[in-house]
PDB file of N, CA and C in Angstrom:
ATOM      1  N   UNK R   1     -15.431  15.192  10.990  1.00 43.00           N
ATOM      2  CA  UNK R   1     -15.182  13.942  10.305  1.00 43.00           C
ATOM      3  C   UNK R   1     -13.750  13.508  10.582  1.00 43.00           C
ATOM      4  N   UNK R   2     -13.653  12.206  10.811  1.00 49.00           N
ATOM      5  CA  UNK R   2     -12.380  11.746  11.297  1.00 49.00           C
ATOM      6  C   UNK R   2     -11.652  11.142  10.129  1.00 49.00           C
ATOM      7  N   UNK R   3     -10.285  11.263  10.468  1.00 58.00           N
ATOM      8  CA  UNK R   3      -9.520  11.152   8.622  1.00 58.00           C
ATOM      9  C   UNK R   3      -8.695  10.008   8.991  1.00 58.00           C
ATOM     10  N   UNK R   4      -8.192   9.168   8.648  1.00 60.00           N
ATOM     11  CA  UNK R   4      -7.267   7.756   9.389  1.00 60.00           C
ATOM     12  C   UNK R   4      -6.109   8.677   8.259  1.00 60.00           C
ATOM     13  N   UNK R   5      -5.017   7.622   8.665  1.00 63.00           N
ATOM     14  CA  UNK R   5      -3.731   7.602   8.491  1.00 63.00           C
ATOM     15  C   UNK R   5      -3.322   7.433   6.636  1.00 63.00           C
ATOM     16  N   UNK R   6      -2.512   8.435   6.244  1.00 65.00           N
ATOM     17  CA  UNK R   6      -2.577   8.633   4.804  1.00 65.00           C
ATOM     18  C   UNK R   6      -2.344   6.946   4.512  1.00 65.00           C
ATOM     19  N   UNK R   7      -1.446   6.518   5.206  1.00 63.00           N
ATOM     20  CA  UNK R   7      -0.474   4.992   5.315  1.00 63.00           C
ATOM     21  C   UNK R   7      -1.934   3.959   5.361  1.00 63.00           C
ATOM     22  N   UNK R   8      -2.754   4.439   6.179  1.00 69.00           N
ATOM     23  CA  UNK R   8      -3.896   3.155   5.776  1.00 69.00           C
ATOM     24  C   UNK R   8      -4.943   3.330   4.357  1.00 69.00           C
ATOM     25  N   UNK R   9      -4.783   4.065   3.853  1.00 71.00           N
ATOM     26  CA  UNK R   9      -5.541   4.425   2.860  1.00 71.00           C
ATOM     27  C   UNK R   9      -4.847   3.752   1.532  1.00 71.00           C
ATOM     28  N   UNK R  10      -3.122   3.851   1.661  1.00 67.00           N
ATOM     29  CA  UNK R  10      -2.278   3.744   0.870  1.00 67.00           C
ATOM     30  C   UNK R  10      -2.334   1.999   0.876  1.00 67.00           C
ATOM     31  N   UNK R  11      -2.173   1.218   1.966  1.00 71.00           N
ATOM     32  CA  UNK R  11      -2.573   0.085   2.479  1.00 71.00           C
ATOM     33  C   UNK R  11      -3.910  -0.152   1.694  1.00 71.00           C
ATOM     34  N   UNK R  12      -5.191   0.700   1.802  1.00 76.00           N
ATOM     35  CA  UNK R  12      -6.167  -0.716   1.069  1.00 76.00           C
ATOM     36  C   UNK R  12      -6.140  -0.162   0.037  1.00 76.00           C
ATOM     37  N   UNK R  13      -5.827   0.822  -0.661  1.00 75.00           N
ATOM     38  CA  UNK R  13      -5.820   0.774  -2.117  1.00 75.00           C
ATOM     39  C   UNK R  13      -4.887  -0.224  -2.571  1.00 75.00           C
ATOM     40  N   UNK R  14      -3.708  -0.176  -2.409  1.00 75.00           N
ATOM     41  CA  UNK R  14      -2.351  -1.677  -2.552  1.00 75.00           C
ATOM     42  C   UNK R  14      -3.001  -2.518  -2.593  1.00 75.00           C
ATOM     43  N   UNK R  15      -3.983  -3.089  -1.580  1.00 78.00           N
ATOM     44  CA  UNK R  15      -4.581  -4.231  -1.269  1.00 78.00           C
ATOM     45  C   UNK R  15      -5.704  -4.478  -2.570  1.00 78.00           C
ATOM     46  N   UNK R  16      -6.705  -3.433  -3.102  1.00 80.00           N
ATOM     47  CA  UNK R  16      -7.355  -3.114  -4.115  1.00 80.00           C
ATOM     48  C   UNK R  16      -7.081  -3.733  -5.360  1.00 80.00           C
ATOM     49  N   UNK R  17      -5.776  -2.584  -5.105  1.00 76.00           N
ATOM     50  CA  UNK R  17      -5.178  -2.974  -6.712  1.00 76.00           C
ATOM     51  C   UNK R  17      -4.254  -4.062  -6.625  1.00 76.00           C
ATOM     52  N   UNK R  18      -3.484  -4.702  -5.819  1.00 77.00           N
ATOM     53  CA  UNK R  18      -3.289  -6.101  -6.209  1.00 77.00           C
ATOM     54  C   UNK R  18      -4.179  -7.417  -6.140  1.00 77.00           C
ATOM     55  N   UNK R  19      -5.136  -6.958  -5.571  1.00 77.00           N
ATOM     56  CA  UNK R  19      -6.288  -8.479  -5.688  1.00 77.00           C
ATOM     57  C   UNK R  19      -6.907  -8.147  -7.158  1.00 77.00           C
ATOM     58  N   UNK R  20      -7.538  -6.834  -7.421  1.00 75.00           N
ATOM     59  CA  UNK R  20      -7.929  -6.495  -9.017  1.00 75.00           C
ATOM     60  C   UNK R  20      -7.027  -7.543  -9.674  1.00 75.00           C
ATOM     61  N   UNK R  21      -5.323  -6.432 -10.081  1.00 75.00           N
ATOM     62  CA  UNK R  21      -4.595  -7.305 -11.018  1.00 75.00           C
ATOM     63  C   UNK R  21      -4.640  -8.753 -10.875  1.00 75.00           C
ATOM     64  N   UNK R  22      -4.460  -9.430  -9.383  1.00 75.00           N
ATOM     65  CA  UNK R  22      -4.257 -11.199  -9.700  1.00 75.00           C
ATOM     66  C   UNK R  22      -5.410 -11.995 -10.202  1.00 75.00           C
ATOM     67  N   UNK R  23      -6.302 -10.952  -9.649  1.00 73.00           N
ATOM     68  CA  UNK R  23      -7.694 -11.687 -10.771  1.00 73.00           C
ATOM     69  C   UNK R  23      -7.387 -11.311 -11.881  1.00 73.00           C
ATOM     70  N   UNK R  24      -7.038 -10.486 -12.524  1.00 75.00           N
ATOM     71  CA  UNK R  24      -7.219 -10.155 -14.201  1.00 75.00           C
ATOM     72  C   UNK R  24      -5.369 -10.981 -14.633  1.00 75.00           C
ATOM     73  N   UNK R  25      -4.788 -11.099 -13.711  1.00 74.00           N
ATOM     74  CA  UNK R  25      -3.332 -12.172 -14.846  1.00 74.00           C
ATOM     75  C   UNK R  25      -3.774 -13.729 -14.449  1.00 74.00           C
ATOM     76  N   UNK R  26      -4.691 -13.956 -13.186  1.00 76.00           N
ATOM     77  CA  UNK R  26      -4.817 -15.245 -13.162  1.00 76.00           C
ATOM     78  C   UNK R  26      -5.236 -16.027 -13.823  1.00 76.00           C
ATOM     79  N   UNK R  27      -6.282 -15.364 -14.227  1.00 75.00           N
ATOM     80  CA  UNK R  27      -7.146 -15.694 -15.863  1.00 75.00           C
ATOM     81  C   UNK R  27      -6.212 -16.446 -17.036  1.00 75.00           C
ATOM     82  N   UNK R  28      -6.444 -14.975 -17.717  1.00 77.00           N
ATOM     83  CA  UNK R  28      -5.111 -14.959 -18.688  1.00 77.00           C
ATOM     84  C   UNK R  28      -3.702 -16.467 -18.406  1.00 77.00           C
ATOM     85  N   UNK R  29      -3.424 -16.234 -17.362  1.00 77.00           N
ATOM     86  CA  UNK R  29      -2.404 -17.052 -17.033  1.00 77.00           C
ATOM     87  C   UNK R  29      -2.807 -18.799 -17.402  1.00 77.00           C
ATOM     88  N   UNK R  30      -4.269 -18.905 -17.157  1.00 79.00           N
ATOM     89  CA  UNK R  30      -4.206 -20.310 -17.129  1.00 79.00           C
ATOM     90  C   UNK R  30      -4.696 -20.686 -18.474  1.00 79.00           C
ATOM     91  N   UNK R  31      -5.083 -19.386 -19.059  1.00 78.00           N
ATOM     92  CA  UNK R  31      -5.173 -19.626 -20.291  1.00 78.00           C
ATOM     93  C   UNK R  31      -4.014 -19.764 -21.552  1.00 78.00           C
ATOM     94  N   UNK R  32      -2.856 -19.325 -21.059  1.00 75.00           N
ATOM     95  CA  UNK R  32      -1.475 -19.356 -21.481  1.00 75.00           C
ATOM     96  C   UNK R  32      -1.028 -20.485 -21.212  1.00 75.00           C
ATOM     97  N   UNK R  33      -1.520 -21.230 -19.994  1.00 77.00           N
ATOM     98  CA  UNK R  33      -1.153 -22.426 -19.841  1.00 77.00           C
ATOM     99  C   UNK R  33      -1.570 -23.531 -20.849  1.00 77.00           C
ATOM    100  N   UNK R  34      -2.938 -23.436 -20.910  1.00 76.00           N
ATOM    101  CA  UNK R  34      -3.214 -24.377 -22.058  1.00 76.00           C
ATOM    102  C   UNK R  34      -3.028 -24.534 -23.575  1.00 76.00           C
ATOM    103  N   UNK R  35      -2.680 -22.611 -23.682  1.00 71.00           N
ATOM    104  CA  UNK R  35      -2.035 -22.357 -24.883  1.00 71.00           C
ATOM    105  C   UNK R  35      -1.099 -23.297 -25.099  1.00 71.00           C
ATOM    106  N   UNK R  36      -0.058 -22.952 -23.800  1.00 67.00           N
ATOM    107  CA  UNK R  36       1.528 -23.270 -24.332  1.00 67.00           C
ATOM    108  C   UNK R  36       1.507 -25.175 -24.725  1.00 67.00           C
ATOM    109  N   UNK R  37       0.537 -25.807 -23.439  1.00 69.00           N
ATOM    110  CA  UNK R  37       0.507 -27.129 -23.794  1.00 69.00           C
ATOM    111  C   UNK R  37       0.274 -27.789 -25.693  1.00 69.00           C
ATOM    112  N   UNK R  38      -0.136 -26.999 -26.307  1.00 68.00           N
ATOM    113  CA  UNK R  38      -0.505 -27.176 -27.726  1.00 68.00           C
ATOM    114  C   UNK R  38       0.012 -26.507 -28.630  1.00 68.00           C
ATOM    115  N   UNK R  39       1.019 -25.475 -27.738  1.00 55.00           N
ATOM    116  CA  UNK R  39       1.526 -24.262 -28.939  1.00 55.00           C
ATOM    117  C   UNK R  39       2.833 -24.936 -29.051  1.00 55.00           C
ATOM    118  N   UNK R  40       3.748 -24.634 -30.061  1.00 62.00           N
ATOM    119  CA  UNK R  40       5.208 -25.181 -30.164  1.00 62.00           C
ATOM    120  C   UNK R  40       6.464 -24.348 -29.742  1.00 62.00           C
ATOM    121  N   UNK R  41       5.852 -23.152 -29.756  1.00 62.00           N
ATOM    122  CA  UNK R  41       6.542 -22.194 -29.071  1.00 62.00           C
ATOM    123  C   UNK R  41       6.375 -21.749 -27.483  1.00 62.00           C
ATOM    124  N   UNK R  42       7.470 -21.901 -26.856  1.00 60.00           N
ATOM    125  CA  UNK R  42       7.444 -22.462 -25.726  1.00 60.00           C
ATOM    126  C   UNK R  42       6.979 -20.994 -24.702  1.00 60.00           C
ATOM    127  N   UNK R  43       8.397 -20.835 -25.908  1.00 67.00           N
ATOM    128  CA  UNK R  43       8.723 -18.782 -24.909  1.00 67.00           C
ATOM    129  C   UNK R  43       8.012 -17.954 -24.912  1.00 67.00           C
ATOM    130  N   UNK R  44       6.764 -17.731 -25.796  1.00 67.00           N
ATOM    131  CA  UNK R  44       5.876 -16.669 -26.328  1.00 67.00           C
ATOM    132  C   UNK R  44       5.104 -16.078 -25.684  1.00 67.00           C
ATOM    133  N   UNK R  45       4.446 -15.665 -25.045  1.00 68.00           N
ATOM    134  CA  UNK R  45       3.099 -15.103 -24.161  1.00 68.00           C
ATOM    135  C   UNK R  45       2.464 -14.474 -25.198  1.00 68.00           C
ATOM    136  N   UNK R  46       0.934 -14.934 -24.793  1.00 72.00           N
ATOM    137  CA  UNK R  46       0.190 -14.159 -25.119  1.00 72.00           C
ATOM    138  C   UNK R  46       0.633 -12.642 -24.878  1.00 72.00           C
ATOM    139  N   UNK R  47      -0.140 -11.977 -26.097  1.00 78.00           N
ATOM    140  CA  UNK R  47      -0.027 -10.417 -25.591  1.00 78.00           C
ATOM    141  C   UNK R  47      -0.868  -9.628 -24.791  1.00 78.00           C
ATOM    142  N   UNK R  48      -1.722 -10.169 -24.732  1.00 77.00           N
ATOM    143  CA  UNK R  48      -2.680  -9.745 -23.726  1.00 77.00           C
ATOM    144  C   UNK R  48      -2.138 -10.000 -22.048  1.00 77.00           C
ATOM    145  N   UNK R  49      -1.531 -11.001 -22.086  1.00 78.00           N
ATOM    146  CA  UNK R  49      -0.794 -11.598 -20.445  1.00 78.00           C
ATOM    147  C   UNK R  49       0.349 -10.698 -20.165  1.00 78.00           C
ATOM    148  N   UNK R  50       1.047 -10.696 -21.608  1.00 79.00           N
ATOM    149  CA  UNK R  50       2.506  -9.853 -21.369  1.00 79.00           C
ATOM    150  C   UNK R  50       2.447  -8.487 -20.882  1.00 79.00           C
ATOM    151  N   UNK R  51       1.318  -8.121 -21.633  1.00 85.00           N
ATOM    152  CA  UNK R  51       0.790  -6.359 -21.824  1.00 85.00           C
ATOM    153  C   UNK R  51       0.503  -6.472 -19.881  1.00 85.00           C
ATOM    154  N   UNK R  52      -0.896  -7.374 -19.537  1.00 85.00           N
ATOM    155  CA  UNK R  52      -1.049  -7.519 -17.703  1.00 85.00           C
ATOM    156  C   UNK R  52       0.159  -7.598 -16.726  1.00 85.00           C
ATOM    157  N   UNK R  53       1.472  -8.434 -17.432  1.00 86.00           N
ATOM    158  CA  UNK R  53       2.354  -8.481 -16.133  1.00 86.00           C
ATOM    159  C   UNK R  53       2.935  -7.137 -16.510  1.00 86.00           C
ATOM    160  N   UNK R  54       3.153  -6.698 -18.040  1.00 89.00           N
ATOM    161  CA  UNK R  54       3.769  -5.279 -17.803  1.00 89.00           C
ATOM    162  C   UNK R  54       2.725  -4.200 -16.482  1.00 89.00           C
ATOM    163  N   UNK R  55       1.800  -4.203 -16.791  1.00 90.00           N
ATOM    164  CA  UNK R  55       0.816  -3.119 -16.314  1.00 90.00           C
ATOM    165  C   UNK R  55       0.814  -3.568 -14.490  1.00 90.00           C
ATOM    166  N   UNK R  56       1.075  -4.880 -13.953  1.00 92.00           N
ATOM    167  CA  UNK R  56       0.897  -5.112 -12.740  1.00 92.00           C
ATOM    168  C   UNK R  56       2.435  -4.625 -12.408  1.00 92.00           C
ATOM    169  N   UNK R  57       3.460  -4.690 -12.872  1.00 92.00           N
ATOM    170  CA  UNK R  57       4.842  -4.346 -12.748  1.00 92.00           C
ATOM    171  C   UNK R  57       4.882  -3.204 -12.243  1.00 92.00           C
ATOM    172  N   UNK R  58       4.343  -2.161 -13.262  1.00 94.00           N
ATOM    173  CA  UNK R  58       3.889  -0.429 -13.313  1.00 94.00           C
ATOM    174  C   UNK R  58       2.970  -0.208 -11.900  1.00 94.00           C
ATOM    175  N   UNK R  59       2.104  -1.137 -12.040  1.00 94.00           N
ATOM    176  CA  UNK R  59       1.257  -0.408 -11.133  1.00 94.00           C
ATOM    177  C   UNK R  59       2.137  -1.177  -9.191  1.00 94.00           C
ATOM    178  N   UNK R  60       2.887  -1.903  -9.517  1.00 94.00           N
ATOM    179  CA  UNK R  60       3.358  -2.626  -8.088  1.00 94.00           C
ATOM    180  C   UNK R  60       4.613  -1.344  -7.895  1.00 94.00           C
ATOM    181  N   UNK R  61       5.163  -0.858  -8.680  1.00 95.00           N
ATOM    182  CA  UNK R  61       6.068   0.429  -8.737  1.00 95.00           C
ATOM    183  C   UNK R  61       5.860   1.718  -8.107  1.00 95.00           C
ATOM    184  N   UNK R  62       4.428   1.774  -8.690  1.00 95.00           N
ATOM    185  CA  UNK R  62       3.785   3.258  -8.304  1.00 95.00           C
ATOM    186  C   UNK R  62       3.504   3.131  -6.923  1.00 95.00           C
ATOM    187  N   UNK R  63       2.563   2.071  -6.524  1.00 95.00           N
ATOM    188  CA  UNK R  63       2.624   1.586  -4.930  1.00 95.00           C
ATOM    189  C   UNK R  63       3.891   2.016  -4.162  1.00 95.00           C
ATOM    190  N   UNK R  64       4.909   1.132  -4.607  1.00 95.00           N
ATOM    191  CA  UNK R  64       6.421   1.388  -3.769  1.00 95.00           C
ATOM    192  C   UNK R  64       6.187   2.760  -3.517  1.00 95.00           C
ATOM    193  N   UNK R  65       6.476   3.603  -5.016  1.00 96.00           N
ATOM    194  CA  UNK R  65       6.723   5.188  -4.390  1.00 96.00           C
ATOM    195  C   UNK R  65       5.753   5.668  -4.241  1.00 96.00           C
ATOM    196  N   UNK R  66       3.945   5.269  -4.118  1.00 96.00           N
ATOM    197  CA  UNK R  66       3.803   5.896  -3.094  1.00 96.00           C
ATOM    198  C   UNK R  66       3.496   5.866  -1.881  1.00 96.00           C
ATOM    199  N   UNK R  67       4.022   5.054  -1.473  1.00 96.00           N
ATOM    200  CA  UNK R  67       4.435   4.711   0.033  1.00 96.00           C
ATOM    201  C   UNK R  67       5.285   4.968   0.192  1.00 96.00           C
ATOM    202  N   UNK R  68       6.374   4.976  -0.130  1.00 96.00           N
ATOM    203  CA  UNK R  68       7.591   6.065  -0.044  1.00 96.00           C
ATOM    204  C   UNK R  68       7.389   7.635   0.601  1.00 96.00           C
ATOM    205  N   UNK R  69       6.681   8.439  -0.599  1.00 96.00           N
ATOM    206  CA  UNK R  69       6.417   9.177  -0.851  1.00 96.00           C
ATOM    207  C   UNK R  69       5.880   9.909   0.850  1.00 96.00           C
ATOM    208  N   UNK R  70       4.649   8.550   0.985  1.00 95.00           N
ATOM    209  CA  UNK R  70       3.556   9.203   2.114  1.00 95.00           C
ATOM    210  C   UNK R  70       4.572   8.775   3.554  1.00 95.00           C
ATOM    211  N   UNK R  71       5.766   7.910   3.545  1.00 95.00           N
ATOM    212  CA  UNK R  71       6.195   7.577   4.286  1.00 95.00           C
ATOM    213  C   UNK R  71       7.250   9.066   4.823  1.00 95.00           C
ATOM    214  N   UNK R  72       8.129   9.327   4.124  1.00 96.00           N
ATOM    215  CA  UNK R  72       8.468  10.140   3.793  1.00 96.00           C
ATOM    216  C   UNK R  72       7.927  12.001   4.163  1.00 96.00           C
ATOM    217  N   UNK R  73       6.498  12.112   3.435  1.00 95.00           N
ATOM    218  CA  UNK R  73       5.871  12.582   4.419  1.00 95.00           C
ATOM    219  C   UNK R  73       5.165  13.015   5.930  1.00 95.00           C
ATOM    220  N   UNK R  74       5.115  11.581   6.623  1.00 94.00           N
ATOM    221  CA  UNK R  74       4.798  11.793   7.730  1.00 94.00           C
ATOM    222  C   UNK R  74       6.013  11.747   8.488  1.00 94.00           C
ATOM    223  N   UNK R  75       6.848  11.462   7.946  1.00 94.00           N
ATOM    224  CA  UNK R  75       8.446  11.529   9.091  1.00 94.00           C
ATOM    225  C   UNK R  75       8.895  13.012   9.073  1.00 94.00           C
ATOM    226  N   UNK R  76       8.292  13.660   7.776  1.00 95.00           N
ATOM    227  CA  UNK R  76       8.577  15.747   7.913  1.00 95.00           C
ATOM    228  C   UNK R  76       8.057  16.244   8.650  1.00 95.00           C
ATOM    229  N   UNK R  77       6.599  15.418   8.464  1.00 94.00           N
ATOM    230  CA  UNK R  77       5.594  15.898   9.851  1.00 94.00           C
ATOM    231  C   UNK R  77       5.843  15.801  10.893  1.00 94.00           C
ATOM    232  N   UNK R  78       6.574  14.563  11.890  1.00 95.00           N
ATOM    233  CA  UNK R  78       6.686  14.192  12.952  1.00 95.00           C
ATOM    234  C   UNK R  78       7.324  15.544  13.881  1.00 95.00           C
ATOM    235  N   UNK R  79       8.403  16.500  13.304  1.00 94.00           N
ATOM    236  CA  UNK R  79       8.535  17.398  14.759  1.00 94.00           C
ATOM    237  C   UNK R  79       7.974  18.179  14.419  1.00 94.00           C
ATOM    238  N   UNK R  80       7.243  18.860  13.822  1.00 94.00           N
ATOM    239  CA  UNK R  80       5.831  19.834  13.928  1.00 94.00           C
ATOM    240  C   UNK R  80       4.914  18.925  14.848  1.00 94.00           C
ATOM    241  N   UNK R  81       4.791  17.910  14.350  1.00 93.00           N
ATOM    242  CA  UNK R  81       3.470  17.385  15.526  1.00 93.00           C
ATOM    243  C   UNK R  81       3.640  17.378  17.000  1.00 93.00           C
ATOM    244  N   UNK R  82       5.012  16.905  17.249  1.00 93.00           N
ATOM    245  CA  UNK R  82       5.723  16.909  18.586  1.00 93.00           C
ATOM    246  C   UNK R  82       6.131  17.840  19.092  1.00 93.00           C
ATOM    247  N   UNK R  83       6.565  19.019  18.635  1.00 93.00           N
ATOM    248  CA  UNK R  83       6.706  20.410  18.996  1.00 93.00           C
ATOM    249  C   UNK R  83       5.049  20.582  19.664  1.00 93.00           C
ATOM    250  N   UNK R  84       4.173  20.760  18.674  1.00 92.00           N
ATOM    251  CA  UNK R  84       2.713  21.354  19.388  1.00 92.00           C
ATOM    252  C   UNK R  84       1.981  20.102  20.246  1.00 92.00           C
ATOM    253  N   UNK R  85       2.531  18.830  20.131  1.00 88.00           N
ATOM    254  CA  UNK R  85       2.308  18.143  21.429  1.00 88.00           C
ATOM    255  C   UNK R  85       2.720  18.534  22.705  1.00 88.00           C
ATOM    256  N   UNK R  86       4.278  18.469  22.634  1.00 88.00           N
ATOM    257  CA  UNK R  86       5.048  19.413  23.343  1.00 88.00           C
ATOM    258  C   UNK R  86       4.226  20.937  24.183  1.00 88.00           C
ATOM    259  N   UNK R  87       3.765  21.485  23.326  1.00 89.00           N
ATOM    260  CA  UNK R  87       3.200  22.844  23.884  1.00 89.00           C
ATOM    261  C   UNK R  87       2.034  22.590  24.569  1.00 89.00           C
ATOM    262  N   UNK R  88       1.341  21.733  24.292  1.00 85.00           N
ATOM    263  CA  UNK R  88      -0.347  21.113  24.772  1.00 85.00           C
ATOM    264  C   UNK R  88      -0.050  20.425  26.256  1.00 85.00           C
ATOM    265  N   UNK R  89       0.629  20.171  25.825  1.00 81.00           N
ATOM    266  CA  UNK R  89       1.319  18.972  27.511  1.00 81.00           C
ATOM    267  C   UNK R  89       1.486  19.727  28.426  1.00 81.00           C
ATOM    268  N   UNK R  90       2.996  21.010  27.938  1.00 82.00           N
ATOM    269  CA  UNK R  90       2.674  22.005  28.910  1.00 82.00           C
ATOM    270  C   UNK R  90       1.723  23.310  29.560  1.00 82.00           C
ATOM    271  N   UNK R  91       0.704  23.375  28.535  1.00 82.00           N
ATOM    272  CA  UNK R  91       0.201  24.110  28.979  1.00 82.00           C
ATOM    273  C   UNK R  91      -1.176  23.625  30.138  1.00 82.00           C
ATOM    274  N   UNK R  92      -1.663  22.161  29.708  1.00 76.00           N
ATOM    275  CA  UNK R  92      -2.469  21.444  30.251  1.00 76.00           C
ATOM    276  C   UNK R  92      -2.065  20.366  31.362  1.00 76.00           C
ATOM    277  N   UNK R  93      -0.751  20.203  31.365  1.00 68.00           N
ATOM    278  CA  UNK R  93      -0.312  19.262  32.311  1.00 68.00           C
ATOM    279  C   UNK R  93      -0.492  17.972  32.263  1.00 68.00           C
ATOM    280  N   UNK R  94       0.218  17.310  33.728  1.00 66.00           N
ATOM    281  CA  UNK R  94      -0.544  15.852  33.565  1.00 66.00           C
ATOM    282  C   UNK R  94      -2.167  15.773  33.215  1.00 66.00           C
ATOM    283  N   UNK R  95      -2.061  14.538  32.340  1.00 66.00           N
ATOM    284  CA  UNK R  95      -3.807  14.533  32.344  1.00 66.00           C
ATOM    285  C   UNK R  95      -3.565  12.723  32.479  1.00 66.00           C
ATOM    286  N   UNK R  96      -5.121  12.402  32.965  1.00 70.00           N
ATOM    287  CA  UNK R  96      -5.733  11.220  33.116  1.00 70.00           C
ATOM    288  C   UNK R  96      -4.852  10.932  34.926  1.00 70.00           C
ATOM    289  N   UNK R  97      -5.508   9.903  35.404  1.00 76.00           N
ATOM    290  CA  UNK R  97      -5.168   9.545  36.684  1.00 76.00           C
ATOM    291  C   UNK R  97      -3.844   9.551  37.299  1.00 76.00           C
ATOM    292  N   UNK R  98      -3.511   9.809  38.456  1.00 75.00           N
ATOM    293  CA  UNK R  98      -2.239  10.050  38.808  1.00 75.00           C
ATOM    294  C   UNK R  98      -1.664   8.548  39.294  1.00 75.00           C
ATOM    295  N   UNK R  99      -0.751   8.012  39.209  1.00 76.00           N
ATOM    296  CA  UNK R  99       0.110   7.335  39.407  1.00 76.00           C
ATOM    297  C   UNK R  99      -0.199   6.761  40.836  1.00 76.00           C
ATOM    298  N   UNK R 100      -0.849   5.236  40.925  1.00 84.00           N
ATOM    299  CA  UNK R 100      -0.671   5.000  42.293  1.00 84.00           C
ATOM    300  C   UNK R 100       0.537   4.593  42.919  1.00 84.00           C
ATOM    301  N   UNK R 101       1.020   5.037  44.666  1.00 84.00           N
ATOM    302  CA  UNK R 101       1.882   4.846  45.420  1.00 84.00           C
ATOM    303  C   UNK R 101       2.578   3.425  45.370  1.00 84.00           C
ATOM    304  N   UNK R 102       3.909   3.441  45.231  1.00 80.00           N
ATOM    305  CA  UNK R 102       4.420   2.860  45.672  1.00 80.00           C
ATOM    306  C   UNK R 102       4.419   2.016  47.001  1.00 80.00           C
ATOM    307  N   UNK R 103       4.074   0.780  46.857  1.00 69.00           N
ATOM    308  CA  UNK R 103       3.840  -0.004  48.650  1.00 69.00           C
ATOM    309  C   UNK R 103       5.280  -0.829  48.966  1.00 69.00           C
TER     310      UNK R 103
END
């Protein structure tokens, strides 16, 4: 079974969870809108909206680090991988077609 890249996984979950959240504050949002048009208080948010941008805040955070995190990771990885690339190369040599001549 073939495994893709921790970084693309990290990619559509991000992608996941920010289309989720903008559907669930977009809502809310336009419903704050019509609130505020009739409410007298200008500054207020709903708590239900306030509680969503807190929670999209949190969750746009956790994203950062963990992409960080996995970024971070594969750059520890990189000379282990290149070391035993390194060893594969030489033990197998050139591979795939040789280089045509110069005319």
């Amino acid at each position: 079974m073939e495994q893709g890249h921790p970084a693309d996984s990290l990619k559509t979950s991000r992608q996941s969870v920010t289309q989720h959240t903008t559907v669930n504050v977009t809502a809310p949002m336009e419903q704050a809108e019509r609130a505020d048009a009739t409410d007298s208080d200008l500054q207020a948010l709903p708590e239900e909206l306030a509680r969503r941008e807190t929670l999209k805040a949190k969750l746009d955070e956790a994203c950062a680090r963990l992409e960080a995190d996995a970024k971070a990771q594969a750059e520890a990885a990189r000379p282990a991988y290149e070391k035993k690339k390194a060893t594969y190369d030489a033990k197998t040599g050139r591979r795939g077609r040789a280089p045509k001549a110069a005319s």
